[in-house]
Protein backbone atom coordinates (compact mmCIF):
# COMPACT_ATOMS: atom_id res chain seq x y z
CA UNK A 1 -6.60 -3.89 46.99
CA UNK A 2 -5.27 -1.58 44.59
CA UNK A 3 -4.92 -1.94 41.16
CA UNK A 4 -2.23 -3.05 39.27
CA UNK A 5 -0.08 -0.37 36.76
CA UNK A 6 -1.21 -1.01 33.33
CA UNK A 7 1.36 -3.02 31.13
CA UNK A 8 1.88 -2.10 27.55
CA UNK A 9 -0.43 -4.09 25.82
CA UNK A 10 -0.54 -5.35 22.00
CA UNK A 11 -3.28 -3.41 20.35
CA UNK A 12 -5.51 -5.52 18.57
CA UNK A 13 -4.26 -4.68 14.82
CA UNK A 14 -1.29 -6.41 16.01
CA UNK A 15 -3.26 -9.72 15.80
CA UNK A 16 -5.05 -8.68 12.45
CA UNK A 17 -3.80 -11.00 9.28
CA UNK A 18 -4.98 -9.31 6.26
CA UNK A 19 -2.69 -10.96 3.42
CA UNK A 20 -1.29 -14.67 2.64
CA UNK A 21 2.26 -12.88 2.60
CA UNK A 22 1.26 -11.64 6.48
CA UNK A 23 -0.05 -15.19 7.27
CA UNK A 24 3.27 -16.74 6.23
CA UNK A 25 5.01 -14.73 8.51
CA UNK A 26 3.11 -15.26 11.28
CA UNK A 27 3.15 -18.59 10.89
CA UNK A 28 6.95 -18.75 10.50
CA UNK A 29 7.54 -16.48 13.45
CA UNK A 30 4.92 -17.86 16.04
CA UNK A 31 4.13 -21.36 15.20
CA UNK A 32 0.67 -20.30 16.34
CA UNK A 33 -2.72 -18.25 15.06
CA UNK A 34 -4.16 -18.61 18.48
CA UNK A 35 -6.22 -14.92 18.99
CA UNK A 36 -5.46 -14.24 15.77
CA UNK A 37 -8.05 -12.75 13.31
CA UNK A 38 -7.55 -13.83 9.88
CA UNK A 39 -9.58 -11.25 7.32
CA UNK A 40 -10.27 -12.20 4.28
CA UNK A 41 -7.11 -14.05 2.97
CA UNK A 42 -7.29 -17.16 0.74
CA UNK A 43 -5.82 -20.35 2.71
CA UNK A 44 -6.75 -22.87 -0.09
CA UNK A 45 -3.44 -23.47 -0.29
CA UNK A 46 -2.56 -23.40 3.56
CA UNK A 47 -4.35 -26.53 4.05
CA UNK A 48 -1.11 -28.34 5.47
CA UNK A 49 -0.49 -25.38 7.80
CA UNK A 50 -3.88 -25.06 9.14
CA UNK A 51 -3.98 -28.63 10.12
CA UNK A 52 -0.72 -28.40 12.47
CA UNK A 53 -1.16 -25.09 13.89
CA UNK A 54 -2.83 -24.05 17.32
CA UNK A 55 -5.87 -22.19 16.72
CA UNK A 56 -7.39 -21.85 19.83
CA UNK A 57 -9.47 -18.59 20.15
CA UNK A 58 -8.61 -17.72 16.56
CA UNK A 59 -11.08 -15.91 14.28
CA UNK A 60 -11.13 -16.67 10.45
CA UNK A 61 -13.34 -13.92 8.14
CA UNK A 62 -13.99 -15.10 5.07
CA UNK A 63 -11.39 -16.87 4.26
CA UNK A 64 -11.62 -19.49 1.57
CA UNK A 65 -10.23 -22.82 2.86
CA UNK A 66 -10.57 -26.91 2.30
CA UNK A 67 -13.09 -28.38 4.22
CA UNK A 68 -10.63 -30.23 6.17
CA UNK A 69 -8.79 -27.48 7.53
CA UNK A 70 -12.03 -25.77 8.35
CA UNK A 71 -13.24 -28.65 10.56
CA UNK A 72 -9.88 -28.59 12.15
CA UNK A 73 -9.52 -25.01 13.20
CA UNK A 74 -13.45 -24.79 14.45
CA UNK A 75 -12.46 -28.47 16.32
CA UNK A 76 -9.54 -26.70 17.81
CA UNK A 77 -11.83 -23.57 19.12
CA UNK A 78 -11.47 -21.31 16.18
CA UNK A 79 -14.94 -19.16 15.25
CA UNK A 80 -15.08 -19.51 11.18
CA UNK A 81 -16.98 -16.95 9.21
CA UNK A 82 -16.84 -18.40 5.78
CA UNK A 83 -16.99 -16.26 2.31
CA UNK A 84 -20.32 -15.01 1.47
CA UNK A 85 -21.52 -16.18 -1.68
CA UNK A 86 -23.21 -14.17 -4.89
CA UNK A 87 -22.36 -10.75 -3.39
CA UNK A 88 -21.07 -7.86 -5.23
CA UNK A 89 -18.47 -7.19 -2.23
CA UNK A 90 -16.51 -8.59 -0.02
CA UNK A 91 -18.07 -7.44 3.74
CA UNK A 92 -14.57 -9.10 5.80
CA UNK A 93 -12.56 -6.95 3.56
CA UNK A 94 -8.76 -6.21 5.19
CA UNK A 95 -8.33 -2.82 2.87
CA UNK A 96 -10.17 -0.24 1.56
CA UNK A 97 -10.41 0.04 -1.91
CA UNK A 98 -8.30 1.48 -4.74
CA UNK A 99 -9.89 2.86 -7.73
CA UNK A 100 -8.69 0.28 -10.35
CA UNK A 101 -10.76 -2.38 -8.38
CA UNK A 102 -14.28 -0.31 -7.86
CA UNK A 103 -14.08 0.70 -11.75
CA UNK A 104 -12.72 -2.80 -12.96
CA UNK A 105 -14.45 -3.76 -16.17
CA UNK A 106 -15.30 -0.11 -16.91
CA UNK A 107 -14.53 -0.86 -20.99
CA UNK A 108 -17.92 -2.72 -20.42
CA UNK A 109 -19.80 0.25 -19.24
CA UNK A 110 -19.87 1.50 -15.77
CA UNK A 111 -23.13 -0.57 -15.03
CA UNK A 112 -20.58 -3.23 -15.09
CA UNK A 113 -18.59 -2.33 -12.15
CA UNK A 114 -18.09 -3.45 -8.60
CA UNK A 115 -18.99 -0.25 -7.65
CA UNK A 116 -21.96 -0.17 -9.99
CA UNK A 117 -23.23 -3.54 -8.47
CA UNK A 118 -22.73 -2.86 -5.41
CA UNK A 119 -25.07 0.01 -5.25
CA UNK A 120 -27.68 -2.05 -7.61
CA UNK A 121 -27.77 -4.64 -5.15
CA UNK A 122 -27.69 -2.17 -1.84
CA UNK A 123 -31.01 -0.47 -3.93
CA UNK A 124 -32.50 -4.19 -3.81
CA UNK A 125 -31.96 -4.62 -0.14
CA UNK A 126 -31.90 -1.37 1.91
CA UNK A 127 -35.77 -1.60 1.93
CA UNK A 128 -36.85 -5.19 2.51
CA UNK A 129 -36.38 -4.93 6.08
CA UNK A 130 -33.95 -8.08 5.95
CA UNK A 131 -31.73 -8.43 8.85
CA UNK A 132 -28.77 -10.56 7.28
CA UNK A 133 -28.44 -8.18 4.24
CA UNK A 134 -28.00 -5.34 6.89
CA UNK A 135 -25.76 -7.04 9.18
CA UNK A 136 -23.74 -7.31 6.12
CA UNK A 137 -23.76 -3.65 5.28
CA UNK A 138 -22.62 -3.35 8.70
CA UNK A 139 -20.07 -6.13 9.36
CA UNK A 140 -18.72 -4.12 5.86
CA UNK A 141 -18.44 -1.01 6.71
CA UNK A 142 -16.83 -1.68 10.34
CA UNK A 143 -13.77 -3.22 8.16
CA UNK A 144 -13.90 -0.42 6.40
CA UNK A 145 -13.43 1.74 9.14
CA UNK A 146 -11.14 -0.63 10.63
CA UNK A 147 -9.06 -0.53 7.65
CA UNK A 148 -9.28 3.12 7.47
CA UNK A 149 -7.43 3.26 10.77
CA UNK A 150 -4.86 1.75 9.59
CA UNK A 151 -4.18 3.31 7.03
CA UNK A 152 -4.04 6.99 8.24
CA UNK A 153 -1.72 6.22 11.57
CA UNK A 154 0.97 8.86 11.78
CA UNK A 155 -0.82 10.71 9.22
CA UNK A 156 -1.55 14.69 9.07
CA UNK A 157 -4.92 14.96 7.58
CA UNK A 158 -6.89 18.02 6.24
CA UNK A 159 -10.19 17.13 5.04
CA UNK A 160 -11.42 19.24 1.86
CA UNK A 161 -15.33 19.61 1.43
CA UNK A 162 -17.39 20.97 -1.01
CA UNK A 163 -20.25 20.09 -3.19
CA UNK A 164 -20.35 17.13 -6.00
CA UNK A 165 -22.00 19.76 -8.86
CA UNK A 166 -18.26 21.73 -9.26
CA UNK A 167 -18.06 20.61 -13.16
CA UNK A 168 -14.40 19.93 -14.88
CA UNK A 169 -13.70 23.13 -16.91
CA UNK A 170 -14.68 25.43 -13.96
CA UNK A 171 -12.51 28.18 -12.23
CA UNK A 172 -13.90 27.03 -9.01
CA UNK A 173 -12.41 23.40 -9.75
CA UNK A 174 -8.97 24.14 -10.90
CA UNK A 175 -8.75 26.33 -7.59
CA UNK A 176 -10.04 23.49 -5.76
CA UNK A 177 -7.23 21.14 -7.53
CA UNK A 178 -4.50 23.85 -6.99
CA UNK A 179 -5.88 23.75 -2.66
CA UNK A 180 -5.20 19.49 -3.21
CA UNK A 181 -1.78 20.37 -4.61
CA UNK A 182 -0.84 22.76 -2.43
CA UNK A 183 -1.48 20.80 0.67
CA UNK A 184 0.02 17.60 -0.51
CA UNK A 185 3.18 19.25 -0.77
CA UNK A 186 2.93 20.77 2.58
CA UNK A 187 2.88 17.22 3.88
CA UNK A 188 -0.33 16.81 4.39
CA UNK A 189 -2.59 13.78 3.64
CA UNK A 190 -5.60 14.97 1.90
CA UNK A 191 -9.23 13.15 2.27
CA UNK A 192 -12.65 14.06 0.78
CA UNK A 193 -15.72 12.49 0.34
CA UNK A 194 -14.56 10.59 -2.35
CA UNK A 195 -17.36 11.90 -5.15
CA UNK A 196 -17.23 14.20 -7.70
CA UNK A 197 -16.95 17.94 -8.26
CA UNK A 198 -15.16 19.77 -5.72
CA UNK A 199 -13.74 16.23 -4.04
CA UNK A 200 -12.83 15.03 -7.32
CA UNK A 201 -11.02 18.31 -7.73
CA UNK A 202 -9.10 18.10 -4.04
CA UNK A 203 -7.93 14.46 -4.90
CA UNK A 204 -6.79 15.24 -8.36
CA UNK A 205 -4.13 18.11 -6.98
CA UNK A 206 -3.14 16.12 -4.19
CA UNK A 207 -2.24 13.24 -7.47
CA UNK A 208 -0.42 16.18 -9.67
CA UNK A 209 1.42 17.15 -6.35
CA UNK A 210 4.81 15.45 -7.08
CA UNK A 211 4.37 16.58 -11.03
CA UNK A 212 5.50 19.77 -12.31
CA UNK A 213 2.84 22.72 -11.97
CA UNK A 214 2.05 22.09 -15.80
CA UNK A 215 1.06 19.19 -15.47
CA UNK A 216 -1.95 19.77 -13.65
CA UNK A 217 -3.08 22.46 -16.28
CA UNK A 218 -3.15 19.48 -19.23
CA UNK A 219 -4.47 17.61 -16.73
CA UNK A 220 -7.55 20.13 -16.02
CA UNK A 221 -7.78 20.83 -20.27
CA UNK A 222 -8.28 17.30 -20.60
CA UNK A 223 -10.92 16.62 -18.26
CA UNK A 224 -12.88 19.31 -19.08
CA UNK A 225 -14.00 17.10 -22.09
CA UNK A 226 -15.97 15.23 -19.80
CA UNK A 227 -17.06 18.06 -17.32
CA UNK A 228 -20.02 15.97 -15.51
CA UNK A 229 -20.65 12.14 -14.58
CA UNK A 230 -24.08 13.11 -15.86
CA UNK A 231 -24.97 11.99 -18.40
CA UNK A 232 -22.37 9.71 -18.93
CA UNK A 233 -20.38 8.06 -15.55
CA UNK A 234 -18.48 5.76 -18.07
CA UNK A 235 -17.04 8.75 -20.16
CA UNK A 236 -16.45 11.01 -17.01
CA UNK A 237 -14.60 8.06 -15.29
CA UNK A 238 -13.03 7.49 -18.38
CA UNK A 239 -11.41 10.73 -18.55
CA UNK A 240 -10.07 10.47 -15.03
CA UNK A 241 -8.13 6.64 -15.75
CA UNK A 242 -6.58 8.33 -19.26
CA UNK A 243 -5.00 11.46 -17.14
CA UNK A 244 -3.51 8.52 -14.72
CA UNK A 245 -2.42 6.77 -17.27
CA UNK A 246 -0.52 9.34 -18.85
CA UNK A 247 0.91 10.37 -15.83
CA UNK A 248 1.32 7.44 -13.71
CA UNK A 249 2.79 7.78 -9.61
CA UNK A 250 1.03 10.48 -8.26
CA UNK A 251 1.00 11.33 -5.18
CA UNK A 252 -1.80 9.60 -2.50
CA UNK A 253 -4.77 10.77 -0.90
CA UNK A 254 -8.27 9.02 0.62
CA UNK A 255 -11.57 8.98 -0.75
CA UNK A 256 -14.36 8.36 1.51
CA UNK A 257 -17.82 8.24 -0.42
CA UNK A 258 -20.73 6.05 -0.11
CA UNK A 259 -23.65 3.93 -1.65
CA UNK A 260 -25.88 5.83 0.32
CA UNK A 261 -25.38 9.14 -2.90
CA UNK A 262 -25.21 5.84 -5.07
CA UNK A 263 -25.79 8.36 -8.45
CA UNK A 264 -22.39 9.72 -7.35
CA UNK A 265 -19.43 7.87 -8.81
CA UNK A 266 -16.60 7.76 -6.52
CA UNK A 267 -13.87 9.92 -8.18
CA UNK A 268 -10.56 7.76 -9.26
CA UNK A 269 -7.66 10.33 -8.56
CA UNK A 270 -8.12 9.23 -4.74
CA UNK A 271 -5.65 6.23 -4.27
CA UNK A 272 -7.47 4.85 -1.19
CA UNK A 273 -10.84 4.54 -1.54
CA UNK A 274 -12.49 3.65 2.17
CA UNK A 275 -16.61 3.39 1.24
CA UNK A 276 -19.35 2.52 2.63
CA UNK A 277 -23.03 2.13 2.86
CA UNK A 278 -24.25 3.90 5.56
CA UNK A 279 -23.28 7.58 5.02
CA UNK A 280 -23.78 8.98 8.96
CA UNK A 281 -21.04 6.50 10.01
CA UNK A 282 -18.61 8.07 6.50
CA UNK A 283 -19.76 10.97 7.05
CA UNK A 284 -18.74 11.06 11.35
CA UNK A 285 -15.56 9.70 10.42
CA UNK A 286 -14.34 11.43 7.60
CA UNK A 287 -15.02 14.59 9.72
CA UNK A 288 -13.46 12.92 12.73
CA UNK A 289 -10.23 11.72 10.83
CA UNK A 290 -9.66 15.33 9.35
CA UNK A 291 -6.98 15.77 12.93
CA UNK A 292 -5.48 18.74 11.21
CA UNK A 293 -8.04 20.47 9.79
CA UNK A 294 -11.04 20.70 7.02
CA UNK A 295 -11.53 23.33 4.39
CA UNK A 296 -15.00 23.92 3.13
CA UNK A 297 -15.71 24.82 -0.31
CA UNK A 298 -18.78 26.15 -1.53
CA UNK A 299 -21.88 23.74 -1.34
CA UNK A 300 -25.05 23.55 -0.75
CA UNK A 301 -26.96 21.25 2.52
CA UNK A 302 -24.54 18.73 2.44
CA UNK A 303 -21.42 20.82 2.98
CA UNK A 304 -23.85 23.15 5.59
CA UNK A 305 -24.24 19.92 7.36
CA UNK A 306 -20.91 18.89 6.95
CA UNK A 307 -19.37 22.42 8.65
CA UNK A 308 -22.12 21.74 11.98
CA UNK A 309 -21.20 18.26 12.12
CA UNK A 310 -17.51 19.67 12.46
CA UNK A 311 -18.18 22.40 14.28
CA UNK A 312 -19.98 20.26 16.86
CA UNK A 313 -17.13 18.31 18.51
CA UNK A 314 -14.74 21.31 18.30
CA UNK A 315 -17.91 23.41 20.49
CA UNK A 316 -17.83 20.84 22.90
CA UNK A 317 -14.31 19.47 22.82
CA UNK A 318 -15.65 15.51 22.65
CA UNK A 319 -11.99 14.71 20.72
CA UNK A 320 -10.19 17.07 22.56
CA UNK A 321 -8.52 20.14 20.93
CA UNK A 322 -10.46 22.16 19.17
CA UNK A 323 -9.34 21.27 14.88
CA UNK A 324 -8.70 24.03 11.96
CA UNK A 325 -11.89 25.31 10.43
CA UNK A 326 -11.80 26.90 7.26
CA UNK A 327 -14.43 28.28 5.13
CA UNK A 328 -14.00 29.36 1.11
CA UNK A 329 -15.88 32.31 -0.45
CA UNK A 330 -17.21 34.94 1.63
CA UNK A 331 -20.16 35.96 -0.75
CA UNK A 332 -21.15 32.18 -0.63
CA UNK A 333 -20.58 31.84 3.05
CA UNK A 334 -21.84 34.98 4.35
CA UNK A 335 -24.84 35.72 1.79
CA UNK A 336 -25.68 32.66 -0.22
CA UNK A 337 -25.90 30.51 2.16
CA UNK A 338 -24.88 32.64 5.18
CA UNK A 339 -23.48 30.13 7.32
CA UNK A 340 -20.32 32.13 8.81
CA UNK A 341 -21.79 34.25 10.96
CA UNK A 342 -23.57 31.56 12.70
CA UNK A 343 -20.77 30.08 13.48
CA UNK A 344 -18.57 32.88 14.26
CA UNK A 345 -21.49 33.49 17.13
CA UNK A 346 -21.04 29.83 18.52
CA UNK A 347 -17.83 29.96 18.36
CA UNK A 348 -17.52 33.54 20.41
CA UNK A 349 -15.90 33.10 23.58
CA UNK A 350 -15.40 29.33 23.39
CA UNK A 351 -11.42 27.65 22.54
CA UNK A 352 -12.39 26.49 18.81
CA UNK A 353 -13.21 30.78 18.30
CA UNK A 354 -9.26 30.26 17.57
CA UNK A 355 -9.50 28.26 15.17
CA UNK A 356 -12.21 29.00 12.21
CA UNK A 357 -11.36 31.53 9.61
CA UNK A 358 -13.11 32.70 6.51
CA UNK A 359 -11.32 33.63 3.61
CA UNK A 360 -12.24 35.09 0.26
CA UNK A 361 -9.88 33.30 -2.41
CA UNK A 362 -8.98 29.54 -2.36
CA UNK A 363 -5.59 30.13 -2.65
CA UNK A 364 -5.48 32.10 0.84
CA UNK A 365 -6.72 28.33 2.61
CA UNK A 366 -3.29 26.35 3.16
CA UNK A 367 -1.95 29.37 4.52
CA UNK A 368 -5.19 29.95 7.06
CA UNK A 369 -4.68 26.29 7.45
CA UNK A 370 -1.37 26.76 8.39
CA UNK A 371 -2.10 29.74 10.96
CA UNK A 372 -4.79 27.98 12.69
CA UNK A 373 -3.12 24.85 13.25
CA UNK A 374 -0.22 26.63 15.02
């Protein structure tokens, strides 16, 4: 019997409800949640709703609701997750996070921050060895990731990497801002790893992009008051919300740290903030979201790393096309830490040898960007 040609099908996002004002309309429109999932949302005040609708192999996550409407969807064959109490985070979360809700009640101190307890209370329970506070970190991060998605369809991204020790004040991090700029206004949707230094610099251009050029040069002067998060992560953050506030509507980009570097403050000029706990599964898909490129900075092991973890799928071709690879600095790259010519060697011969440059001066990246990409 042969099979049968494969209809379009409804990806599952379709079915995702992440927001009351998305519930009401899928309420209105289908009369039904049956298969939907249902992330997060409130529905204390959908109690009416809930009790007429068909639910049948719906999927609630943590969702607040009455008690009543919660027996009635679970008698009508809906799974319920309910809210998780006392936790710093929510692990059903429908978005990732913007950088006025991780630093929320930074006049306090940054010890008083979501993001601050979060990593407090992922130091009390990454070591115990106990199987529901893990299953948390990873029911978490998989929204994350499925949020993530999202987020970036359609989307052109170059990733930018580069170490977290690049202070405010530096040459090296007003080139790195100018490389954000610069590739925000090509179009492109720039993503780092969400920290400080060089990252911090990448997501602050890609912010100053829609600004005039001057802006980003007060911008850079005022920062540099606060060059460090050490010792102070309350007066570097600080810093960061007053240049936002002056200049308010910048231009978007995406973040992607993690509690895992926990001593590393995610960086607030990135307006989507998608983090997580376990750092091979943000570190795999940061790389792996990067579809039109990365640039590497100068670093030390973890931007190494980050260039081999690249360099891997493009070798073997696991996501298909070979991406853009290109690496800042030559003294860095080919005598500090002299990881260009080992790659230039794997490369030899194989498709991605097409497309991994090294260039000298920051400034020369969008354009080797550019001329790698096609």
């Amino acid at each position: 019997m042969q099979p049968t040609p494969a209809q379009p099908q409804r990806t599952a996002h379709d079915r995702e409800i992440e927001s009351l004002a998305e519930f009401d309309e899928v309420v209105a429109e289908h009369r039904s949640l049956a298969k939907f999932r249902v992330q997060a949302v409130d529905l204390t005040d959908r109690t009416e709703a809930l009790l007429g609708l068909d639910t049948t192999g719906a999927v609630f996550l943590g969702c607040p609701m009455d008690p009543e409407a919660a027996a009635r969807v679970r008698s009508s064959g809906a799974l319920v997750f309910p809210p998780v109490p006392g936790l710093p985070f929510d692990p059903y979360r429908g978005f990732v996070y913007a950088p006025d809700e991780l630093f929320e009640s930074l006049e306090e101190g940054y010890e008083a921050t979501p993001d601050a307890q979060a990593y407090a209370w992922f130091q009390r329970t990454k070591a115990d060895g106990d199987i529901y506070a893990s299953m948390l970190r990873a029911i978490h991060d998989d929204a994350v990731s499925d949020a993530l998605d999202e987020l970036l369809v359609g989307a052109r991204v170059v990733g930018v990497m580069g170490g977290h020790a690049m202070a405010r004040g530096t040459a090296e991090y007003a080139g790195a801002a100018r490389l954000g700029r610069e590739l925000t206004r090509a179009g492109f949707t720039v993503a780092t790893g969400g920290g400080p230094g060089a990252m911090e610099a990448a997501n602050l251009g890609a912010y100053a992009a829609p600004f005039a050029d001057g802006m980003l040069e007060d911008a850079l002067r005022l920062l540099a008051k606060a060059p460090s998060f050490r010792p102070s992560v309350t007066d570097w953050a600080r810093a960061a919300f007053e240049v936002r506030e002056r200049w308010p509507g910048g231009a978007e980009s995406v973040g992607i740290p993690t509690w895992f570097y926990g001593h590393e403050p995610p960086n607030a000029f990135a307006a989507h903030i998608a983090k997580y706990f376990a750092n091979a599964t943000r570190e795999d898909g940061l790389l792996a979201r990067s579809t039109a490129g990365v640039v590497f900075l100068p670093g030390a092991a973890g931007t190494v790393q980050e260039i081999f973890d690249n360099a891997t799928p493009n070798y073997y071709e696991s996501r298909g096309e070979p991406t853009p690879m290109v690496l800042v600095n030559e003294e860095h790259w080919t005598r500090e830490l002299p990881t260009w010519p080992l790659l230039r060697s794997l490369a030899r011969g194989r498709s991605m040898e097409s497309r991994i440059a090294l260039v000298d001066r920051i400034e020369q990246a969008p354009e080797a960007l550019k001329r790698l990409g096609g």
